[in-house]
Tab-separated table of C-alpha atoms in Angstrom:
chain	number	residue	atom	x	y	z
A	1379	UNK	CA	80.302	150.150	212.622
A	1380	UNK	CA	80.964	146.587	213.405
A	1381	UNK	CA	83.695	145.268	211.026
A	1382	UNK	CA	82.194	141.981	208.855
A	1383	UNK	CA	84.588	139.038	209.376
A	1384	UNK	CA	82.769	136.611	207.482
A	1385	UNK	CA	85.463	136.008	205.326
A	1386	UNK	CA	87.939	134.880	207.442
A	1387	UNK	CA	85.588	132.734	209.434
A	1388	UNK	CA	86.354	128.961	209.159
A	1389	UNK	CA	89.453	129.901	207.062
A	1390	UNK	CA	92.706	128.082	207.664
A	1391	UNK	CA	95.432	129.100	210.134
A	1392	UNK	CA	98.088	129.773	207.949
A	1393	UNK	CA	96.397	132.864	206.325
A	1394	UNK	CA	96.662	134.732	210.036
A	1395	UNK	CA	99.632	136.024	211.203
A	1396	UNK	CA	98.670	134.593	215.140
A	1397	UNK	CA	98.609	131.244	214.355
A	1398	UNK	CA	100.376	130.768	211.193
A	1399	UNK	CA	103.619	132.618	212.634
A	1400	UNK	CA	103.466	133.252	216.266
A	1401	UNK	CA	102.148	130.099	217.522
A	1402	UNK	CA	104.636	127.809	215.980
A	1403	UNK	CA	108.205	127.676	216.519
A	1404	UNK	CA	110.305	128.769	213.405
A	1405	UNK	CA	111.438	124.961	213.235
A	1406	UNK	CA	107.496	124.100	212.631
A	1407	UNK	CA	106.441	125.975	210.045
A	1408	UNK	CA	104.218	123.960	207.249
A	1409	UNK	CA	102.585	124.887	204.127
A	1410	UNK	CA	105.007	127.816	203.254
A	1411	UNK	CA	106.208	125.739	200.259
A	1412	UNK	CA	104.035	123.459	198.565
A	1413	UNK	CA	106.014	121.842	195.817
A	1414	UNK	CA	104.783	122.518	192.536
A	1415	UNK	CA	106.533	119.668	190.923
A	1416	UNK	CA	107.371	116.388	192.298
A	1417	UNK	CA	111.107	115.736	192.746
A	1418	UNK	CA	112.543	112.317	193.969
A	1419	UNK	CA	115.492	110.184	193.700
A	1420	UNK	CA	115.427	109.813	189.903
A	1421	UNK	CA	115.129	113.403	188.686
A	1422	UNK	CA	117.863	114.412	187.383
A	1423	UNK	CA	118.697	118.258	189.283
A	1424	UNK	CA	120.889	120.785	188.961
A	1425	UNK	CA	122.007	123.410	190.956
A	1426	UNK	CA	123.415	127.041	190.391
A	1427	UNK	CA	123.734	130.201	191.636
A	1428	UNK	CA	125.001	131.396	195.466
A	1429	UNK	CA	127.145	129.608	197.752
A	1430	UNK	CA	123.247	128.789	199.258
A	1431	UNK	CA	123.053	126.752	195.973
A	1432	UNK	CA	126.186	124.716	196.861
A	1433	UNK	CA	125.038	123.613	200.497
A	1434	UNK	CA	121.797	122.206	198.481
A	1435	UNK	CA	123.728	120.249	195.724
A	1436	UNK	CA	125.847	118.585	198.920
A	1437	UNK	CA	122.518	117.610	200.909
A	1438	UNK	CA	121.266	116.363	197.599
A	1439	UNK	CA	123.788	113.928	196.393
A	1440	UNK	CA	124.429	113.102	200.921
A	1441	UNK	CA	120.277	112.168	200.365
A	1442	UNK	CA	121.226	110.068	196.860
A	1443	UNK	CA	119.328	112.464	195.404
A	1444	UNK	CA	120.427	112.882	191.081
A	1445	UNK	CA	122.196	115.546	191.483
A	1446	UNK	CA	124.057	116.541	187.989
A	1447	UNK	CA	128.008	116.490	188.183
A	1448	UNK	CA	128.584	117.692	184.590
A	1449	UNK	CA	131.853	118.667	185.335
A	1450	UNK	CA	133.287	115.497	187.536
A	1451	UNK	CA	137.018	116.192	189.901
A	1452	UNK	CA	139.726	114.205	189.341
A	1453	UNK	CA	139.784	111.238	191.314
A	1454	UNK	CA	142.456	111.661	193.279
A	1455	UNK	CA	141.498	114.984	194.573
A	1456	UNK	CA	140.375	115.120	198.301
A	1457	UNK	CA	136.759	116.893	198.625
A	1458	UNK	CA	138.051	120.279	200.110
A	1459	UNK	CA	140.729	120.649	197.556
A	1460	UNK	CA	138.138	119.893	194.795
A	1461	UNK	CA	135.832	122.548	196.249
A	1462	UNK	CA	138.628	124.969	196.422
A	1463	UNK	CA	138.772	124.583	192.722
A	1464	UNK	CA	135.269	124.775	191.862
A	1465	UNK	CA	134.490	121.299	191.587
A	1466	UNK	CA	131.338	119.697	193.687
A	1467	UNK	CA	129.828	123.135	194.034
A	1468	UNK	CA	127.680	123.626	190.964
A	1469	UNK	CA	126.454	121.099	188.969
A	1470	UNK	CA	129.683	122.884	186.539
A	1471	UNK	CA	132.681	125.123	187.063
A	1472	UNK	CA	130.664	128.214	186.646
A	1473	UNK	CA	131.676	129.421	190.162
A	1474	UNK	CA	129.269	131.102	192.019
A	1475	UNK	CA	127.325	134.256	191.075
A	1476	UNK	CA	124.668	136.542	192.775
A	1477	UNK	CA	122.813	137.838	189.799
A	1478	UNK	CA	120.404	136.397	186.990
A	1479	UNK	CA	121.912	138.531	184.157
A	1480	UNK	CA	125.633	136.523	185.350
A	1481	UNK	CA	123.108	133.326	184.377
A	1482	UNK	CA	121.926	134.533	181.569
A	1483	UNK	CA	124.749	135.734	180.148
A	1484	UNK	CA	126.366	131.893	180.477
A	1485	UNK	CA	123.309	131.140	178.999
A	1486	UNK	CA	123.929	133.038	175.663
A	1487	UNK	CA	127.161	131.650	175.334
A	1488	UNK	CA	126.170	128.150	175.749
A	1489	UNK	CA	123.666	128.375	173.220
A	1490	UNK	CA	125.560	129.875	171.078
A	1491	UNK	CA	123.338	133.244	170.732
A	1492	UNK	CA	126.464	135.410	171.290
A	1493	UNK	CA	130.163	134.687	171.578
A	1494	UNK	CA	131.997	134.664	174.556
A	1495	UNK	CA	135.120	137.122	174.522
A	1496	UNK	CA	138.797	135.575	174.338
A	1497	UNK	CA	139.325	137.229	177.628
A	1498	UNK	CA	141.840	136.666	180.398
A	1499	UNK	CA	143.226	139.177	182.747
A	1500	UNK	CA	147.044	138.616	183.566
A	1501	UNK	CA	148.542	139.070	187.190
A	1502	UNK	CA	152.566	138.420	187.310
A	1503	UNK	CA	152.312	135.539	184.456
A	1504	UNK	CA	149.210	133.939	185.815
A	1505	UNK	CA	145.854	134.186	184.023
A	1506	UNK	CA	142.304	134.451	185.362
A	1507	UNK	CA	139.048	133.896	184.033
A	1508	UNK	CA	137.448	137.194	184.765
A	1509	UNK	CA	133.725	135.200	184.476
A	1510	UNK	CA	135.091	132.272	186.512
A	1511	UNK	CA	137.606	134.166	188.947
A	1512	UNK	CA	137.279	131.943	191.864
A	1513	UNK	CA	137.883	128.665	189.824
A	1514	UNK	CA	141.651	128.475	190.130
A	1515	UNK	CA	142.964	130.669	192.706
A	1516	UNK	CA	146.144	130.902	191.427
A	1517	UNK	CA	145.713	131.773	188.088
A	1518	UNK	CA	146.099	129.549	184.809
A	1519	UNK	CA	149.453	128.716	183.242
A	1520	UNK	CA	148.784	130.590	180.099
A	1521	UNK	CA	145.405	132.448	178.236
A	1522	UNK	CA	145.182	129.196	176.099
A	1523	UNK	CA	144.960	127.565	179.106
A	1524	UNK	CA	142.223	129.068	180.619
A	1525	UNK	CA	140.359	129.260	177.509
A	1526	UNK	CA	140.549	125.519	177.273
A	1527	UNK	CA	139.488	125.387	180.441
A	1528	UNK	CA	136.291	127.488	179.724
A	1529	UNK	CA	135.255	126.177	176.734
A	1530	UNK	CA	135.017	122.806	178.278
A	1531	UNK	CA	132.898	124.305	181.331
A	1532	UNK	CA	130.527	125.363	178.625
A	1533	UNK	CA	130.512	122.344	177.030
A	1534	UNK	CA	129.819	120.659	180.467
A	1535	UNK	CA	127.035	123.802	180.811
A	1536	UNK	CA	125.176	122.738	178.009
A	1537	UNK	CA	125.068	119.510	178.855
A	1538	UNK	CA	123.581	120.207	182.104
A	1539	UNK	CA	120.648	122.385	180.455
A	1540	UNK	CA	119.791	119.847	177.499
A	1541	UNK	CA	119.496	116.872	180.008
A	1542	UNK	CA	118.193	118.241	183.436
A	1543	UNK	CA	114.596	117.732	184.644
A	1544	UNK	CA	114.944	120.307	187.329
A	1545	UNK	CA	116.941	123.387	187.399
A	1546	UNK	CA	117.669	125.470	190.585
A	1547	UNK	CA	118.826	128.889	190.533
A	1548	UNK	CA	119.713	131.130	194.055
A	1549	UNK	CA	120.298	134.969	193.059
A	1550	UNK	CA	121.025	137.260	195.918
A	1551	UNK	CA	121.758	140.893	194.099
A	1552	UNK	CA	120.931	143.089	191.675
A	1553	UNK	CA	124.067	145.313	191.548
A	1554	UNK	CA	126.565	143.868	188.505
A	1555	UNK	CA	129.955	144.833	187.460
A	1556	UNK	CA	130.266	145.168	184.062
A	1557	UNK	CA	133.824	145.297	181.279
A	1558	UNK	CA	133.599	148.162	179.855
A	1559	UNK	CA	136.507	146.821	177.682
A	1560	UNK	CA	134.310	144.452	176.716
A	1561	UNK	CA	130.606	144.622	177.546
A	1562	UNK	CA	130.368	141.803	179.333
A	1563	UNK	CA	129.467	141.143	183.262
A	1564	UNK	CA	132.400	139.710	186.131
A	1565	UNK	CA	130.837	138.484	189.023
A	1566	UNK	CA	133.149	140.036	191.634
A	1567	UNK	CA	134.425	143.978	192.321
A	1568	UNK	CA	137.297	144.406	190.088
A	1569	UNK	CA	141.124	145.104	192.241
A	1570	UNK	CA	139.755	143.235	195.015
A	1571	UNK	CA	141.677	139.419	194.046
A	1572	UNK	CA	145.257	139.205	191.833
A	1573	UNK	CA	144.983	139.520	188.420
A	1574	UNK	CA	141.080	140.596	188.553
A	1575	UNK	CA	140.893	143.553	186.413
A	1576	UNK	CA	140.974	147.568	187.072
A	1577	UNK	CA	137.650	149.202	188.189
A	1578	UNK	CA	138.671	152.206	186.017
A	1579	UNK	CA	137.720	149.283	183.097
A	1580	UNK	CA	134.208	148.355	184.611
A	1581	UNK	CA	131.163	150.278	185.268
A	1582	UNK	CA	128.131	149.193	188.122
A	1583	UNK	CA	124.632	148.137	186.466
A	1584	UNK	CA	122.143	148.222	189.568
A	1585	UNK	CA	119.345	146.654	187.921
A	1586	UNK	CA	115.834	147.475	189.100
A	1587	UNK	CA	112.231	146.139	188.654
A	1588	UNK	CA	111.632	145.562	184.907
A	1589	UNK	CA	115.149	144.718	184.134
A	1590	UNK	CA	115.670	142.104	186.428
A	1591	UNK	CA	111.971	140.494	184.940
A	1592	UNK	CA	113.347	140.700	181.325
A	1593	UNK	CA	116.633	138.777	182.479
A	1594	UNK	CA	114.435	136.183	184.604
A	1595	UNK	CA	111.749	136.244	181.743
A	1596	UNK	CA	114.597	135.809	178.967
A	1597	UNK	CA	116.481	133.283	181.493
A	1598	UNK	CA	113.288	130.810	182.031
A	1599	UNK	CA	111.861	131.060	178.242
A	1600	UNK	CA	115.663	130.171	177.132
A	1601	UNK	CA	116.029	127.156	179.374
A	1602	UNK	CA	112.545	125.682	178.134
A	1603	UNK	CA	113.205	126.587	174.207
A	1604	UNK	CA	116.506	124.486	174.676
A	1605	UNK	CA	114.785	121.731	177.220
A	1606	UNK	CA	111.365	121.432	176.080
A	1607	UNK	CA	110.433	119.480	179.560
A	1608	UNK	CA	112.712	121.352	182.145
A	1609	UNK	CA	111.580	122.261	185.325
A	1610	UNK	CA	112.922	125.515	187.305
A	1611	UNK	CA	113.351	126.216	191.054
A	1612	UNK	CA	113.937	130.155	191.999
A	1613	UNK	CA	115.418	130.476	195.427
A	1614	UNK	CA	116.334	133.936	197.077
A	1615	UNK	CA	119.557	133.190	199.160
A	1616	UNK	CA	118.257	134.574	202.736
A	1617	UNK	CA	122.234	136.150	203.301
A	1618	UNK	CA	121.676	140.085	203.453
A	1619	UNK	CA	124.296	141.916	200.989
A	1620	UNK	CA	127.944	141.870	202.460
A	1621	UNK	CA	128.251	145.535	200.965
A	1622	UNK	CA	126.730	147.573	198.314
A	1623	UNK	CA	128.476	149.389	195.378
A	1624	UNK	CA	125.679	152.366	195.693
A	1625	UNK	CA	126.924	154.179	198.238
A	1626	UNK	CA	124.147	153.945	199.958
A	1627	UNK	CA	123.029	152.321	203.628
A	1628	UNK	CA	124.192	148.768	202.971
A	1629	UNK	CA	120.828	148.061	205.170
A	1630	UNK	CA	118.318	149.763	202.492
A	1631	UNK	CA	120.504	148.393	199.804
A	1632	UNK	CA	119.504	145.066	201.062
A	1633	UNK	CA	116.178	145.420	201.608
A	1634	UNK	CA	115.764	146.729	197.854
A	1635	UNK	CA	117.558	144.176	196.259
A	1636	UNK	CA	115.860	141.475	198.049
A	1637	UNK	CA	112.492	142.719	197.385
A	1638	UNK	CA	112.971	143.484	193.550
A	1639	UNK	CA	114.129	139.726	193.130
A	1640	UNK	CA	111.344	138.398	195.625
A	1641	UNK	CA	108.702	140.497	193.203
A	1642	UNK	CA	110.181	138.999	189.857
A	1643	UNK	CA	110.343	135.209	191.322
A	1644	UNK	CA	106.360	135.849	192.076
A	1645	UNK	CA	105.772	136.712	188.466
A	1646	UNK	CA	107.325	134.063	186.852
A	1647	UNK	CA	105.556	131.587	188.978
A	1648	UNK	CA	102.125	133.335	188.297
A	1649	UNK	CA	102.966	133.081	184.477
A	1650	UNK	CA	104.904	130.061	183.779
A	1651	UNK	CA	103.800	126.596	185.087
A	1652	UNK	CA	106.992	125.155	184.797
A	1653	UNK	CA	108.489	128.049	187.612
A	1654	UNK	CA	108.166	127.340	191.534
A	1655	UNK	CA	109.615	129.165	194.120
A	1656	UNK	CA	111.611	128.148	197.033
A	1657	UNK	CA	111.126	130.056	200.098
A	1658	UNK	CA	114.360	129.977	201.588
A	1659	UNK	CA	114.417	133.437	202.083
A	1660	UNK	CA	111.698	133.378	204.263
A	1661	UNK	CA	112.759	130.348	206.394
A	1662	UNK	CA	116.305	131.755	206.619
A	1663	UNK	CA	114.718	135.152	207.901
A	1664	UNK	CA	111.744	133.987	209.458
A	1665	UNK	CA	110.606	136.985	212.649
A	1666	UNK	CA	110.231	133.895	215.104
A	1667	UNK	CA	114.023	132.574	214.863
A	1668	UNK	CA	115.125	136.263	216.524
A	1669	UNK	CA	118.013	136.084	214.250
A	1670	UNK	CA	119.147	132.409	215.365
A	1671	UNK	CA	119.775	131.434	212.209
A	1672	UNK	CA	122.677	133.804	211.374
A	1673	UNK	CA	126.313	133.870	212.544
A	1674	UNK	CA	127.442	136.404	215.122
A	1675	UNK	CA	127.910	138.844	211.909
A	1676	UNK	CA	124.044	138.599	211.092
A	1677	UNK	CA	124.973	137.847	207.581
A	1678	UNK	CA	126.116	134.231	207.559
A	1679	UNK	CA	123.799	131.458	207.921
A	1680	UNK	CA	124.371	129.590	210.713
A	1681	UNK	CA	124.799	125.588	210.230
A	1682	UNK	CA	121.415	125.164	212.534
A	1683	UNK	CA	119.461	127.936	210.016
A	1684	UNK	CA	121.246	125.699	207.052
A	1685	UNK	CA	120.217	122.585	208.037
A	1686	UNK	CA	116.786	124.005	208.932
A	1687	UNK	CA	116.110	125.419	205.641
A	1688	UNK	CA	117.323	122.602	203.708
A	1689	UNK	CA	115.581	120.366	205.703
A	1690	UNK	CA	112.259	121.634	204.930
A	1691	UNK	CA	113.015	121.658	200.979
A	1692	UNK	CA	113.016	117.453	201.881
A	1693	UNK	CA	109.942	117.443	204.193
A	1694	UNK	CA	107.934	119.657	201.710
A	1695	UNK	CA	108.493	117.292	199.307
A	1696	UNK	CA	107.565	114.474	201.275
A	1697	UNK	CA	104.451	115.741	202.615
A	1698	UNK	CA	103.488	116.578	198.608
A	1699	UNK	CA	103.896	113.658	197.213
A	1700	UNK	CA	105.419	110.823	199.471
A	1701	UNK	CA	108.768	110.970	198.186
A	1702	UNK	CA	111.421	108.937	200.287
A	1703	UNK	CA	114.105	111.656	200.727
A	1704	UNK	CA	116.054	109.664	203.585
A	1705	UNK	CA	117.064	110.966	207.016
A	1706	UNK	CA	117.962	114.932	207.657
A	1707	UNK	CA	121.843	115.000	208.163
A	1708	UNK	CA	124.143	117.528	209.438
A	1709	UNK	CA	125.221	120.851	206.846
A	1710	UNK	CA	128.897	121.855	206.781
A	1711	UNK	CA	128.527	125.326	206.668
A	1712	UNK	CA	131.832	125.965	204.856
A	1713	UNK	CA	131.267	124.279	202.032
A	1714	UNK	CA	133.161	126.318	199.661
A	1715	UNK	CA	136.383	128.424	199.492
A	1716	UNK	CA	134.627	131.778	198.448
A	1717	UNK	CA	132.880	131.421	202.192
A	1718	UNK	CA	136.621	131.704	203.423
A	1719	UNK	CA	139.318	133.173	202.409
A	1720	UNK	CA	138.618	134.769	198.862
A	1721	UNK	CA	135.597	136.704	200.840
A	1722	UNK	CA	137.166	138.159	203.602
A	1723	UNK	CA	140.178	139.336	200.802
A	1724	UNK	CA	136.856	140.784	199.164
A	1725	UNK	CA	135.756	142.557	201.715
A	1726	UNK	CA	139.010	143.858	202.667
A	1727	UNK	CA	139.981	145.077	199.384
A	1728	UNK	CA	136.368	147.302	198.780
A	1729	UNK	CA	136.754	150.586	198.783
């Protein structure tokens, strides 16, 4: 029987895999992402999430984009040191994350739906933020301290959600580390930096399908109850899983995790308007590149698969709806501290 093609007939090219994938260069690929939601100069953005998130708020404030610094450096402080401390990396000093139930949990203490814990963990007289590890490497002078210190990032947190236009959030995992001292989620391994708990104290949450939905469902129906006209991005950082906590092929792991979070971003956008999704992701890992876009280590994104993806976000937008988003410029792929030294301690240190 002679198969009925009528369908495809006089379709476009980007529905077939030929000439939608093969035929164009992984550099030339159009009409992956058509913007939702126009975003220019004037709209006010924020950005949260991965280190993928951080290499986005740079290109966005290089481009004189409005990107939201709720949480400004001292003055005096030279970029890299700032970054080192957290500042310039978010649009706050919420450090990075990998999960949406780490968001949502900031979220619920910025709106004051549940406390946050007077928590510090104490490492030969310094104190960490076990929610904020990363954000002073050497520890804060005393508990007071580095509740002071918190309080004011979620002061500077919920200024960022009651006056953004556009929020962006890159997740990357859906394995989290929770206190079982206190029932809260850390965004790191516990024992693996100084001062950062005992994994006797926290338990692993992988979360699958329907719980990562209610977090993203909980997450996105938050942000608008408190922001009426807010706008949110999801992005899928394209960097595979350094290691999993499952004990299970890091490989499989990956592929899960990825796919559970790519599933839930497509829901949200089918049922909330005010959603879009950014396919960096699929740029990032895109079967025409031949892995070109990763570091030696296939895990790291190289500078030329950084610039590429963030590149597109701008030309997307452009081709949507004119916007003037100025020249491409070059990425610094080590933007932030955690891509140094604090990681390769983290990998070290995991069992």
């Amino acid at each position: 029987m002679t198969q009925d093609n009528t369908f495809f007939r006089g379709n476009e090219d980007k529905i077939f895999w030929q000439s939608a994938v093969v035929d164009r260069t992984a550099h030339d690929i159009e009409e992956l992402w058509i913007p939702r939601f126009r975003i220019d100069s004037d709209t006010r953005i924020a950005t949260f999430g991965t280190g993928f998130s951080q290499h986005l708020g740079l290109a966005l404030r290089a481009r004189g984009f409005n990107w939201i610094d709720a949480e400004p450096a001292p003055a005096a402080l030279s970029d890299a040191f700032c970054r080192r401390f957290g500042y310039r990396t978010q649009s706050c000093r919420l450090g990075t994350f990998n999960t949406i139930s780490m968001f949502n949990q900031w979220l619920s203490w910025a709106d004051g739906s549940t406390r946050p814990p007077a928590e510090m963990w104490e490492h030969q007289g310094r104190f960490y933020d076990p929610y904020r590890p990363l954000i002073e490497p050497d520890g804060f002078a005393s508990q007071e301290e580095g509740l002071q210190s918190r309080a004011a990032t979620l002061q500077a947190f919920s200024e960022v959600i009651t006056t953004a236009e556009v929020l962006m959030l890159t997740v990357s995992s859906i394995e989290a580390w929770i206190s079982g001292r206190y029932g809260w989620e850390v965004p790191l391994y516990p024992d693996v930096l100084p001062g950062f708990g005992n994994a006797a104290d926290c338990n692993l949450r992988a979360f699958h399908f329907e719980g990562c939905r209610r977090h993203m469902a909980d997450v996105t129906d938050r942000l608008r109850q408190i922001n009426p006209g807010l706008r949110v991005l999801l992005a899928l950082s394209p960097e595979p899983l350094p290691v999993t906590a499952r004990r299970r092929n890091v490989l499989t792991a990956n592929t899960y995790s990825k796919a559970v979070l790519r599933a839930v971003a497509s829901q949200m956008v089918e049922k909330r308007g005010f959603v879009d999704y950014v396919p960096l992701y699929e740029l990032v890992n895109h079967p025409g590149a031949r892995g070109t876009f990763f570091e030696p280590d296939l895990r790291r994104v190289s500078p030329s698969g950084m610039e590429m993806a963030i590149n597109y976000f701008f030309r997307a937008l452009h081709h949507a709806y004119g916007v003037d988003v100025g020249p491409p410029s070059p990425v610094s792929h080590r933007v932030a501290f955690q891509d140094q030294e604090d990681t390769r301690r983290v990998l070290e240190a995991w069992p």
